[in-house]
CSV table of C-alpha atoms in Angstrom, one decimal:
chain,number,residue,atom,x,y,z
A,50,UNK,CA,24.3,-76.3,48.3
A,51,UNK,CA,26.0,-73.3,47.9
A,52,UNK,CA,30.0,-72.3,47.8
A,53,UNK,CA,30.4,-73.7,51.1
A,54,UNK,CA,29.4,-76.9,51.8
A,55,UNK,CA,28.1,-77.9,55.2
A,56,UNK,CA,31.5,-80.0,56.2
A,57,UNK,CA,33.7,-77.1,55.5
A,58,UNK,CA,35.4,-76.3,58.8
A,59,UNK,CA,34.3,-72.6,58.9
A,60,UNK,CA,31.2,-71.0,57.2
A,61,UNK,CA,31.9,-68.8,54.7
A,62,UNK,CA,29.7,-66.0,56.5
A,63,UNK,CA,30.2,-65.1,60.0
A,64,UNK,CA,27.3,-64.8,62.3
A,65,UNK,CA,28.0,-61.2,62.9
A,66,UNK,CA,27.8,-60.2,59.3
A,67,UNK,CA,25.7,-57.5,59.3
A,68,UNK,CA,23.2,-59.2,56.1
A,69,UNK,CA,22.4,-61.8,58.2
A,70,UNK,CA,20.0,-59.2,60.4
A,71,UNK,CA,18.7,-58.1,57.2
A,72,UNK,CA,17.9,-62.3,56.4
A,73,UNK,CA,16.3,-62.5,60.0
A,74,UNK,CA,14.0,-59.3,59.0
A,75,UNK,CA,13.1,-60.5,55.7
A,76,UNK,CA,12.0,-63.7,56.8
A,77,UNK,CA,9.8,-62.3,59.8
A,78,UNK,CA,8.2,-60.1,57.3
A,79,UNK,CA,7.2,-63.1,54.7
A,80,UNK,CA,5.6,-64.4,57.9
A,81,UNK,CA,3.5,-61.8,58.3
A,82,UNK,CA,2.4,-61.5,54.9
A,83,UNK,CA,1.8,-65.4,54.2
A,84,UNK,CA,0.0,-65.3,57.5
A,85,UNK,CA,-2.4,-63.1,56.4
A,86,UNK,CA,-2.5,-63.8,52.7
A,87,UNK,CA,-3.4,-67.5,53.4
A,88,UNK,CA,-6.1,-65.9,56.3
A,89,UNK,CA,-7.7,-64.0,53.1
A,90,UNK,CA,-7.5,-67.2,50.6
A,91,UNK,CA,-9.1,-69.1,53.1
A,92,UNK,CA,-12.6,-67.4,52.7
A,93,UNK,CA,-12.7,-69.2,49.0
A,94,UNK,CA,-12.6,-72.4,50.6
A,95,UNK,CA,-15.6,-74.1,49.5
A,96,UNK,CA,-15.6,-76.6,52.9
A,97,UNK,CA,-14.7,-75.8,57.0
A,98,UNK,CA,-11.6,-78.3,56.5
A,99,UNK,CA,-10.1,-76.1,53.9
A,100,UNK,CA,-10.6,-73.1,56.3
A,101,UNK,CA,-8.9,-75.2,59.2
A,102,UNK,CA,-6.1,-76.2,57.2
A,103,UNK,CA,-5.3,-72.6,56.2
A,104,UNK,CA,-5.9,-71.2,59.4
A,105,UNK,CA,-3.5,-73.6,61.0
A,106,UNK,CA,-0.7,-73.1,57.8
A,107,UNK,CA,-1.3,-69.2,58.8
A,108,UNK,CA,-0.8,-70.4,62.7
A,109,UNK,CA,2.5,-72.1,61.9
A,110,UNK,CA,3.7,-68.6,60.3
A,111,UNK,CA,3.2,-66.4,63.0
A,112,UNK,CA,5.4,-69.3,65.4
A,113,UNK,CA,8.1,-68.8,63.2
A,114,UNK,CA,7.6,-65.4,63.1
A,115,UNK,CA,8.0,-65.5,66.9
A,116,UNK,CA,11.1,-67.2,66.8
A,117,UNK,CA,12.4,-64.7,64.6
A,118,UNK,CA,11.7,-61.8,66.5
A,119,UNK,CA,13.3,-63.3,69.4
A,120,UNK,CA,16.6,-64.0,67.2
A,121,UNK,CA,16.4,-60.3,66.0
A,122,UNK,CA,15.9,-59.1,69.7
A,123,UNK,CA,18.8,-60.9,70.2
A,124,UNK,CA,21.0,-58.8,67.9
A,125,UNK,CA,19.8,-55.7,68.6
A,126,UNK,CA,17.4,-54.7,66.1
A,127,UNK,CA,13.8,-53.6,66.4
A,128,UNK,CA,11.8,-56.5,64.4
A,129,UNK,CA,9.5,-53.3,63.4
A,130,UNK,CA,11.9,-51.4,61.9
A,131,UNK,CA,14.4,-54.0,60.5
A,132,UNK,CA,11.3,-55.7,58.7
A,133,UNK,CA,9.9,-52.3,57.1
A,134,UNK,CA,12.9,-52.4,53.6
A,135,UNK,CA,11.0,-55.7,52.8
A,136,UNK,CA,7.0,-54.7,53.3
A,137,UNK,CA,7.0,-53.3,49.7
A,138,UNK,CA,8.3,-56.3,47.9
A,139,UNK,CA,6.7,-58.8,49.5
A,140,UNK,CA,3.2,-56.6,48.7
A,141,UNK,CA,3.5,-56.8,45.6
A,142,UNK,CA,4.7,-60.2,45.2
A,143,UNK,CA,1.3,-61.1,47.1
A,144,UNK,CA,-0.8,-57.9,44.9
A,145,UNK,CA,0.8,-59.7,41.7
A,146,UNK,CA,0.0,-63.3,42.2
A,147,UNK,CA,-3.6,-62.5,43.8
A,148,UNK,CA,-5.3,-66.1,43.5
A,149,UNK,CA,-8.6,-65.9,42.1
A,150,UNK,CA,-9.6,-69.1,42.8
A,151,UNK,CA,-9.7,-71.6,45.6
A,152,UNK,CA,-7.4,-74.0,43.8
A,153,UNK,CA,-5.1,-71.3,42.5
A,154,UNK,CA,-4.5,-70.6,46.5
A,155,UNK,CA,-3.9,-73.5,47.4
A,156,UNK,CA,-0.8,-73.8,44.5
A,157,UNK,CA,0.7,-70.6,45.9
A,158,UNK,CA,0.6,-71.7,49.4
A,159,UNK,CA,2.2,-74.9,48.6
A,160,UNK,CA,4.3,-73.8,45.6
A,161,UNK,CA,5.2,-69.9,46.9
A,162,UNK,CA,6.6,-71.0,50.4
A,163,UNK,CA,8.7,-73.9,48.8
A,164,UNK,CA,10.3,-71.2,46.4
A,165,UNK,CA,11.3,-68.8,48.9
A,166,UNK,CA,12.0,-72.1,51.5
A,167,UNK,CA,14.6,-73.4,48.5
A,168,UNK,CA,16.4,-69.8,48.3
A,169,UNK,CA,16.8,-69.2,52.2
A,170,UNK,CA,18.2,-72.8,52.6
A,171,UNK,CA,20.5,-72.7,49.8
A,172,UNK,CA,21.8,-69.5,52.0
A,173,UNK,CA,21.7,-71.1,54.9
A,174,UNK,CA,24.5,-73.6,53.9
A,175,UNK,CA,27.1,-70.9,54.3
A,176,UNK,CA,25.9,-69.5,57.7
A,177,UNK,CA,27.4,-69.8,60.8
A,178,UNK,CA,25.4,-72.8,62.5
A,179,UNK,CA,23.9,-70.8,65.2
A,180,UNK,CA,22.3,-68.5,62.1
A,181,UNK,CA,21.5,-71.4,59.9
A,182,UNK,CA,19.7,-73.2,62.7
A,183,UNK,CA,17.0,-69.9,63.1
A,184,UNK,CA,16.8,-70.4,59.3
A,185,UNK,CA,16.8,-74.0,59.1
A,186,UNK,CA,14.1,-74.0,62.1
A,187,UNK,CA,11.4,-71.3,60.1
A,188,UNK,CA,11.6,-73.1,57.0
A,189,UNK,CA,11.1,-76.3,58.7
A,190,UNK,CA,7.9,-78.2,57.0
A,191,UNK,CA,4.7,-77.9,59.3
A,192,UNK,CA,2.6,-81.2,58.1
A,193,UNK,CA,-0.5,-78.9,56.5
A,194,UNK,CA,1.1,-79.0,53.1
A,195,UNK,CA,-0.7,-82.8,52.7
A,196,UNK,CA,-4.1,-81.3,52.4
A,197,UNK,CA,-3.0,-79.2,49.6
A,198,UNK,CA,-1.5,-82.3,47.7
A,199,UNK,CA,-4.2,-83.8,48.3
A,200,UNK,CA,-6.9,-81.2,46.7
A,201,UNK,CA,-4.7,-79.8,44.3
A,202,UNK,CA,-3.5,-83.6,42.5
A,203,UNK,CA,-7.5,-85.0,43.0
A,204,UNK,CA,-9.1,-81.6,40.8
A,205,UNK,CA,-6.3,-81.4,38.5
A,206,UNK,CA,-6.7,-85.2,37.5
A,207,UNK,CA,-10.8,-85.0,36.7
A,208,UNK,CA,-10.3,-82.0,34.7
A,209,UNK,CA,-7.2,-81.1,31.9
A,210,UNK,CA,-8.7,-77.5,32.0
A,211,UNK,CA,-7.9,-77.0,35.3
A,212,UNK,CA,-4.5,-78.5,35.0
A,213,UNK,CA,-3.4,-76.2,32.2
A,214,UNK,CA,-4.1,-73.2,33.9
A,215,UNK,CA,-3.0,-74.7,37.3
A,216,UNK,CA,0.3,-75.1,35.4
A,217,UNK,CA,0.4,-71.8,34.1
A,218,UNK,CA,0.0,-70.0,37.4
A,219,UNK,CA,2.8,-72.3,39.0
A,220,UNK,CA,4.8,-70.7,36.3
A,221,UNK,CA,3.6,-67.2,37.1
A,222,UNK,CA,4.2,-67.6,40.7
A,223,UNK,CA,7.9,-68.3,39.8
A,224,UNK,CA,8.7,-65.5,38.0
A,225,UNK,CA,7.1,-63.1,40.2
A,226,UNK,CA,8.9,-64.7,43.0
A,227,UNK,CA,12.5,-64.4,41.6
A,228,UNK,CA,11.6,-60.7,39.8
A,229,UNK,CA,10.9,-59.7,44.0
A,230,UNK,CA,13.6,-61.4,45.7
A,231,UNK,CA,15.9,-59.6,42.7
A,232,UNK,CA,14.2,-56.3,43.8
A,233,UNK,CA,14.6,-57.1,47.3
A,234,UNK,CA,18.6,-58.0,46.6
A,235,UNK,CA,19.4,-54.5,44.4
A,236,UNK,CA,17.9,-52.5,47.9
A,237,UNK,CA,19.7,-54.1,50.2
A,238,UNK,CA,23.5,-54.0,49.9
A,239,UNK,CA,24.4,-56.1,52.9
A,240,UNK,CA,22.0,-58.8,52.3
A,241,UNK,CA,23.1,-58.8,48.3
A,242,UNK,CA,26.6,-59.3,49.8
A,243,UNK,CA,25.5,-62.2,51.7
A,244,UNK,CA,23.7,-64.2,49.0
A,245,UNK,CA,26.7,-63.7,46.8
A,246,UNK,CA,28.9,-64.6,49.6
A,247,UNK,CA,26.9,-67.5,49.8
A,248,UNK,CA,26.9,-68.4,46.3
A,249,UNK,CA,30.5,-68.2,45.7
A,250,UNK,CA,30.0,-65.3,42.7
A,251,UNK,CA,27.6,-64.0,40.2
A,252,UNK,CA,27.6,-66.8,38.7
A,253,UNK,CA,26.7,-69.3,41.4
A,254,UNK,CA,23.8,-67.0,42.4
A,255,UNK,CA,22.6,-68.3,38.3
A,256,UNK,CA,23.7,-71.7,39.6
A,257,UNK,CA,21.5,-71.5,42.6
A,258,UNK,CA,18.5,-70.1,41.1
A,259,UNK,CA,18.8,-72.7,38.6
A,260,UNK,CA,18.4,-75.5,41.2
A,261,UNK,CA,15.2,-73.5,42.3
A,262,UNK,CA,13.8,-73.4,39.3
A,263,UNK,CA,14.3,-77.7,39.2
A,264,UNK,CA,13.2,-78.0,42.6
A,265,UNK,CA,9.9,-75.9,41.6
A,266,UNK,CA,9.4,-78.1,38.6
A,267,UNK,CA,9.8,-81.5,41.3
A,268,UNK,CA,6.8,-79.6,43.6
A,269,UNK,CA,4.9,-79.2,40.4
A,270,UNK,CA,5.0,-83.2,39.3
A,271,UNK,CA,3.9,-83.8,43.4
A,272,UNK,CA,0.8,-81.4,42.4
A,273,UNK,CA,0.3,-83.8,39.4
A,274,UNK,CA,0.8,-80.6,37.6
A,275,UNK,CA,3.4,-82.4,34.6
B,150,UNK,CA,-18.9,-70.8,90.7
B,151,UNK,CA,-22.1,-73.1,89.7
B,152,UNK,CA,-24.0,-75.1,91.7
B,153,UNK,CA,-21.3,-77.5,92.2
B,154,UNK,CA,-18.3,-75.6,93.8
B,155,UNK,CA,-14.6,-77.4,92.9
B,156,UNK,CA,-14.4,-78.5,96.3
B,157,UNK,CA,-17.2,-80.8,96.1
B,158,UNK,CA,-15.6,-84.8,95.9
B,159,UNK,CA,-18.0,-85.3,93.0
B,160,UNK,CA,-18.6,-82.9,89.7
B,161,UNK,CA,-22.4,-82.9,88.4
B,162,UNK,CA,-21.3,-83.3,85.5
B,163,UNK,CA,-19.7,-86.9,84.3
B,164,UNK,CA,-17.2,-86.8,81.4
B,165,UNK,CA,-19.2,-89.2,79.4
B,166,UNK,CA,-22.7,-86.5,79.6
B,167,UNK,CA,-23.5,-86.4,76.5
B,168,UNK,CA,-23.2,-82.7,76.5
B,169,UNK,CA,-19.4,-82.3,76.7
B,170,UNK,CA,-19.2,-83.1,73.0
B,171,UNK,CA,-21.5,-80.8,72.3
B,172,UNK,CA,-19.4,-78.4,74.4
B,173,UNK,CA,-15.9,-79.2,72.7
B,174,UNK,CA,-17.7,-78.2,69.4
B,175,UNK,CA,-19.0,-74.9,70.4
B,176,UNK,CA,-15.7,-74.3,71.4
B,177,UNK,CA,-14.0,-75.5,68.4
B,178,UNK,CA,-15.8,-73.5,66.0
B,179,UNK,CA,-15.7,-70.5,68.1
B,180,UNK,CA,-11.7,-70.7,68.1
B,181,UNK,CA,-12.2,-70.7,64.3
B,182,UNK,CA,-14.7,-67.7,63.5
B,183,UNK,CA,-12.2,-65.8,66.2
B,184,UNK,CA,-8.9,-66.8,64.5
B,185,UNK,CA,-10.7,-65.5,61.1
B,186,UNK,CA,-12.7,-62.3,62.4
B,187,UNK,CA,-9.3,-61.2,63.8
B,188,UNK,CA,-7.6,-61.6,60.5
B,189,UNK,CA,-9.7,-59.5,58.9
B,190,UNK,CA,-9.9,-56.9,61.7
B,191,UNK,CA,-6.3,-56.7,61.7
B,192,UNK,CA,-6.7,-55.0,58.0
B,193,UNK,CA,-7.6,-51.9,59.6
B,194,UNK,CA,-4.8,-51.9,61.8
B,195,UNK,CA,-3.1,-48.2,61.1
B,196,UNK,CA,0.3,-50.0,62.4
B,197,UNK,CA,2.4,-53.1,61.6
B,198,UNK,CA,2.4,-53.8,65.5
B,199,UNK,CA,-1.4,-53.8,65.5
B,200,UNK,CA,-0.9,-56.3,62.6
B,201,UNK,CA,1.4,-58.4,64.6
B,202,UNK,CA,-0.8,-58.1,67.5
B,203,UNK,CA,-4.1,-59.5,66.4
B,204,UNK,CA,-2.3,-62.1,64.1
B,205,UNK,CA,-0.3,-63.4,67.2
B,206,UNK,CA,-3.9,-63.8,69.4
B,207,UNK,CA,-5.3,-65.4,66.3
B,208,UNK,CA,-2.4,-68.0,65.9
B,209,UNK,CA,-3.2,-68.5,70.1
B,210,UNK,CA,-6.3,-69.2,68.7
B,211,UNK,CA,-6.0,-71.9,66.2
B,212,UNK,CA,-3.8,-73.8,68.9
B,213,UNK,CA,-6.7,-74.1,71.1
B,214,UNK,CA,-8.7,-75.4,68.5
B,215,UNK,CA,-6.4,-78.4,67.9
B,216,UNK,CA,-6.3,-78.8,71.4
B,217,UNK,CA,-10.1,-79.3,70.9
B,218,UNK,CA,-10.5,-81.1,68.2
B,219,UNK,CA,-7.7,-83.9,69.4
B,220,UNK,CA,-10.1,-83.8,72.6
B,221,UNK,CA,-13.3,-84.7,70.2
B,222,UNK,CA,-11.4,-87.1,68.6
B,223,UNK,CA,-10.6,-89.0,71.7
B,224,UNK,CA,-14.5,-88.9,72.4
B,225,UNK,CA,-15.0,-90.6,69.3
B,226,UNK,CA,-16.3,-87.6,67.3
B,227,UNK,CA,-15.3,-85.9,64.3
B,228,UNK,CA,-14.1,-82.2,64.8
B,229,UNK,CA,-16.2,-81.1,61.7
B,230,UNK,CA,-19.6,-82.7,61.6
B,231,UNK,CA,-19.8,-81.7,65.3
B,232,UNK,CA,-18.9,-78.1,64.6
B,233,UNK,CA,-21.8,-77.5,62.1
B,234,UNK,CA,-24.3,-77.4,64.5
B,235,UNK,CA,-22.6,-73.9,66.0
B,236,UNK,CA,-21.8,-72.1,62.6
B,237,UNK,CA,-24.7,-70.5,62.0
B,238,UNK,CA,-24.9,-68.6,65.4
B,239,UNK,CA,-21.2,-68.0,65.8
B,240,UNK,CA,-21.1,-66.4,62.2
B,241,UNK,CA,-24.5,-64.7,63.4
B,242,UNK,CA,-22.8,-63.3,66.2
B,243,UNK,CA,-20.0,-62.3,64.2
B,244,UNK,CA,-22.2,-60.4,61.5
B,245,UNK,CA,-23.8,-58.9,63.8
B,246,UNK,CA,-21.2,-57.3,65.6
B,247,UNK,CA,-18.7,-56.1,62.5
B,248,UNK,CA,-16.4,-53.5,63.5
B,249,UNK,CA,-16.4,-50.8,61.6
B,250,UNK,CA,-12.8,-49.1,63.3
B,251,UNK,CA,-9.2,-50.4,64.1
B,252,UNK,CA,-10.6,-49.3,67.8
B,253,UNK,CA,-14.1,-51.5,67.3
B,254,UNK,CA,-12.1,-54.3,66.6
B,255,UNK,CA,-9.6,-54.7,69.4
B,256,UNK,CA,-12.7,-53.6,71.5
B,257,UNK,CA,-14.6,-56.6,70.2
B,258,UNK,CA,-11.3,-58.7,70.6
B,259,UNK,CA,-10.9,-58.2,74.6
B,260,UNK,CA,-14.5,-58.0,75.4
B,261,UNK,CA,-15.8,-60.2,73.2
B,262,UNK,CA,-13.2,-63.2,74.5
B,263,UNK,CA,-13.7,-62.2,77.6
B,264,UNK,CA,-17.5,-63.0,77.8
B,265,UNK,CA,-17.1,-66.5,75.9
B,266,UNK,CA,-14.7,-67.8,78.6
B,267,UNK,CA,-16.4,-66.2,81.6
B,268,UNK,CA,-19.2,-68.4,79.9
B,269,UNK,CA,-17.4,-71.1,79.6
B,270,UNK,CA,-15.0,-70.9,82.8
B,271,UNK,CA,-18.7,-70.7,85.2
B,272,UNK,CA,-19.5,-74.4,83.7
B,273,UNK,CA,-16.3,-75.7,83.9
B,274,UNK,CA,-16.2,-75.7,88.0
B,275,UNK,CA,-19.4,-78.3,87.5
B,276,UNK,CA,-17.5,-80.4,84.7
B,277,UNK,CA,-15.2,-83.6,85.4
B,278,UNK,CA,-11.7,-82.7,86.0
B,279,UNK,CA,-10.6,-83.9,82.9
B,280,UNK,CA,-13.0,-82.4,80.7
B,281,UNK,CA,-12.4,-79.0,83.0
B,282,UNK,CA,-9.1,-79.2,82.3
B,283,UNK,CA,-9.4,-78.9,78.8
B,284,UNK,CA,-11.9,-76.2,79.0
B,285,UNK,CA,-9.8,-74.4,80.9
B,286,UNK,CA,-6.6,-74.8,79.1
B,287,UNK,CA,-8.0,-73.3,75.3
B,288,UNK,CA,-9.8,-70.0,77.9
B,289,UNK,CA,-6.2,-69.7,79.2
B,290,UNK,CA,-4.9,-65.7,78.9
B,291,UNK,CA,-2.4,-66.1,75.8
B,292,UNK,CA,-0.7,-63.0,77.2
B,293,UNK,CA,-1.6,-60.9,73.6
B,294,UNK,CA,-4.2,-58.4,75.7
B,295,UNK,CA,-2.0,-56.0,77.0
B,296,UNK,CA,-1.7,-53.9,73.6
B,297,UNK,CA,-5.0,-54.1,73.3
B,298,UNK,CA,-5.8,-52.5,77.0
B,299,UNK,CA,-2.8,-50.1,75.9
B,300,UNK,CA,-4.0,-49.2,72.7
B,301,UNK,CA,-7.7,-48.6,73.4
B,302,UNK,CA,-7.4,-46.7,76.8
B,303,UNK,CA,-4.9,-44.7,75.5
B,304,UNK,CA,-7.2,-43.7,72.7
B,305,UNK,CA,-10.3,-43.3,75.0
B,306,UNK,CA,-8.5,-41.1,77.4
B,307,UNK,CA,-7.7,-38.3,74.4
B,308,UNK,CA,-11.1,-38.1,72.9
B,309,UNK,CA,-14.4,-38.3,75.0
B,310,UNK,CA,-16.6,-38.8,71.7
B,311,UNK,CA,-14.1,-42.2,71.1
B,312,UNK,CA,-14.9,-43.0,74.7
B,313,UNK,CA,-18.5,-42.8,74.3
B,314,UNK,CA,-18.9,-44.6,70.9
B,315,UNK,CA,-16.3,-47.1,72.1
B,316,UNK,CA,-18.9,-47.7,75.6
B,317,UNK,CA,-22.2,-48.0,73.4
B,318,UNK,CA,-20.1,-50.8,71.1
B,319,UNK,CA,-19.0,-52.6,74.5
B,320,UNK,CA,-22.9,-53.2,75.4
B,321,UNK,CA,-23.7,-53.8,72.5
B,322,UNK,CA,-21.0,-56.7,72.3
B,323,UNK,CA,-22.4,-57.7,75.3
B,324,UNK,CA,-26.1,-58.1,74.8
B,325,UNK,CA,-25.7,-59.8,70.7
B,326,UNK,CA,-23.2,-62.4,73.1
B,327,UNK,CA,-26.2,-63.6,75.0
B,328,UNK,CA,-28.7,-63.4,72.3
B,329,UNK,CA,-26.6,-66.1,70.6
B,330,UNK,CA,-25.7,-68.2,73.6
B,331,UNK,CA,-29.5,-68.4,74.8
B,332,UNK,CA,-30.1,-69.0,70.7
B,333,UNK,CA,-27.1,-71.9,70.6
B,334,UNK,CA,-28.7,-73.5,74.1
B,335,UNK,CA,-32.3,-73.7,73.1
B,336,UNK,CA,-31.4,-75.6,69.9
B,337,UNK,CA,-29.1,-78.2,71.4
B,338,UNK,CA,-30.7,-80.4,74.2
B,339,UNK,CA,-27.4,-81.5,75.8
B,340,UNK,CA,-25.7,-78.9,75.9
B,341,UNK,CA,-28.3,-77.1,77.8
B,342,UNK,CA,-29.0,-79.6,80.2
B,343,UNK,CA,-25.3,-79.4,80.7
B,344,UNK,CA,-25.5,-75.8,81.5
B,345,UNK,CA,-29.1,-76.1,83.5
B,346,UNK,CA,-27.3,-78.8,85.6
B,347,UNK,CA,-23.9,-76.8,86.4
B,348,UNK,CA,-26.1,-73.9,87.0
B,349,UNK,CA,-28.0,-75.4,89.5
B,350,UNK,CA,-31.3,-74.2,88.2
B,351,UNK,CA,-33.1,-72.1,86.0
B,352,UNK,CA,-32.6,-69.2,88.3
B,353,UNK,CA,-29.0,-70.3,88.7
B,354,UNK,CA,-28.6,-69.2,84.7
B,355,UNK,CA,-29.8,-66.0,85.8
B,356,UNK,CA,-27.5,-65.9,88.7
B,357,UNK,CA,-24.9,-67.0,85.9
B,358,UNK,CA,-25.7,-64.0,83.7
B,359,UNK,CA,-25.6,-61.3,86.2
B,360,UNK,CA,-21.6,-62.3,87.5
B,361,UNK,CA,-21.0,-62.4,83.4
B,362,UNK,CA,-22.6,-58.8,83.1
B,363,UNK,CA,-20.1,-57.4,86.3
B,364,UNK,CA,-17.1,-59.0,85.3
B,365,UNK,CA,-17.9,-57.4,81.9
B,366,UNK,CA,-17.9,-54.4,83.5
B,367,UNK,CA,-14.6,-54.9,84.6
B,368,UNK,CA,-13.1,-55.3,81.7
B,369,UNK,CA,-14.9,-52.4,80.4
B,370,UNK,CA,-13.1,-50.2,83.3
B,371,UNK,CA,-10.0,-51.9,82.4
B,372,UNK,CA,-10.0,-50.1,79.1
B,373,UNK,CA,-11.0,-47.2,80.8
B,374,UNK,CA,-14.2,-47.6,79.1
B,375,UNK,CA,-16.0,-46.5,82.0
């Protein structure tokens, strides 16, 4: 929860602050790019039910995305334009945690969206309702993530190998994920404004990433990767 | 329209034929290779529109395909096993017909579809209502051809050599479609007496062929492909 709690009488940020088109943009564009990243990982899927549950992850994404676009409309902006500031970092956080095997994949799918679904919902305490419900709605859980419980926990517990370095790239995905959203936060002053807003200060942004990283730990244990 | 036109009081085809499973399937599968060819076609997309575009008729895609499989499961079969018979020509079909340009592959997109559900949409006016309805429901237009008919003709109609490559791909498209679909039928005994008995006859498949081959030339004039 962030400096405003949800039974406070007025958000602390208005829905016509101008971050929150900025929030909207970024969003739509981690669609896009988990759409097709999970499109790509699905060819290492060593059965068609892998495939189908990636394809319809992937599907779920470009709903969202939908709904997004509409909410930028909405205000204004040109989805195309708006989402261009954020195709860079969200490249390289994909080109940086490349999974290079089937299992690894399915980690970051499961593991990736939860850490960027933990930092937009921590925001979206301090929205104006009508903002955080566009938020709230996106980040919403789709049902496909059972599959990758399922594989992930049943390979990890027949082989500690596969476990260790499971573990290691949930770390790696982590880091990589904060070091982008921190780039993504230094580029765009309004948005920046917004998350501290959100946070209280500097120091409840260290707060709040500090609940991610506990939150990530609790996704890990569900992996049976502990 | 088949042998049995939809104002006949009874459909030549029962829900329970044997066939109809077999039909579900092929459908199933081909909403899969399509939701994963257009992925990877949309890598060659010069724009992030194009992008959006092919990911938003792939998405369209993968909710057919659970409109299919909850439709096998209600007939008692599972989505997968029945889908294995139709892999090998789907991804045949596929392989066969790789795009090699952003233009190839939106090409492929609108006129390959559109073959599959003229296909499809001819048997359906010989199948039960309820199984009809289904059919007809995943063929539905998901509304995501227009940039594709805006993007290619505008293309075609600044370069005649584009025009001509993108005319020889188009028959092309159209003559690996039928190789498969004669390839699919002679190796599943229901599902070609299914499509013998909603053509009429064997010279009713032929019938069947030639409406396929002029409405693909409609689409090809469409796209100013012509």
């Amino acid at each position: 929860m962030g400096a405003n709690s949800p039974d406070s009488l007025t958000p602390a940020i208005a829905a016509d602050h101008p971050g929150v088109g900025e929030l909207f943009a970024a969003l739509a564009y981690g669609e896009i790019s988990a759409f097709y990243r999970l499109a790509e990982d699905a060819q290492m899927s060593p059965t068609l039910q892998g495939k189908v549950a990636l394809a319809s992850m992937a599907a779920a994404e470009m709903s969202h995305f939908e709904t997004l676009q509409s909410a930028l409309t909405a205000r204004g902006h040109d989805v195309y334009s708006a989402m261009k500031p954020f195709v860079a970092a969200l490249d390289d956080y994909h080109a940086s945690t490349h999974p290079s095997t089937w299992l690894e994949s399915l980690v970051k799918a499961y593991v990736g969206d939860g850490i960027a679904a933990d930092f937009y919902l921590e925001i979206a305490d301090s929205l104006d309702p009508s903002v955080a419900a566009v938020v709230r709605e996106v980040l919403a859980e789709t049902g496909h993530s059972e599959f990758v419980v399922h594989e992930v926990s049943a390979a990890v517990r027949s082989s500690t190998q596969e476990k260790d370095r499971l573990m290691l790239w949930g770390r790696r995905l982590l880091g990589e994920a904060i070091t982008q959203a921190q780039y993504v936060m230094a580029q765009r002053q309004d948005l920046t404004e917004l998350v501290i807003t959100a946070s209280g200060d500097l120091s409840g942004i260290a707060a709040m990433f500090d609940r991610m990283q506990e939150r990530h730990a609790e996704r890990m244990t569900v992996l049976g990767l502990v």
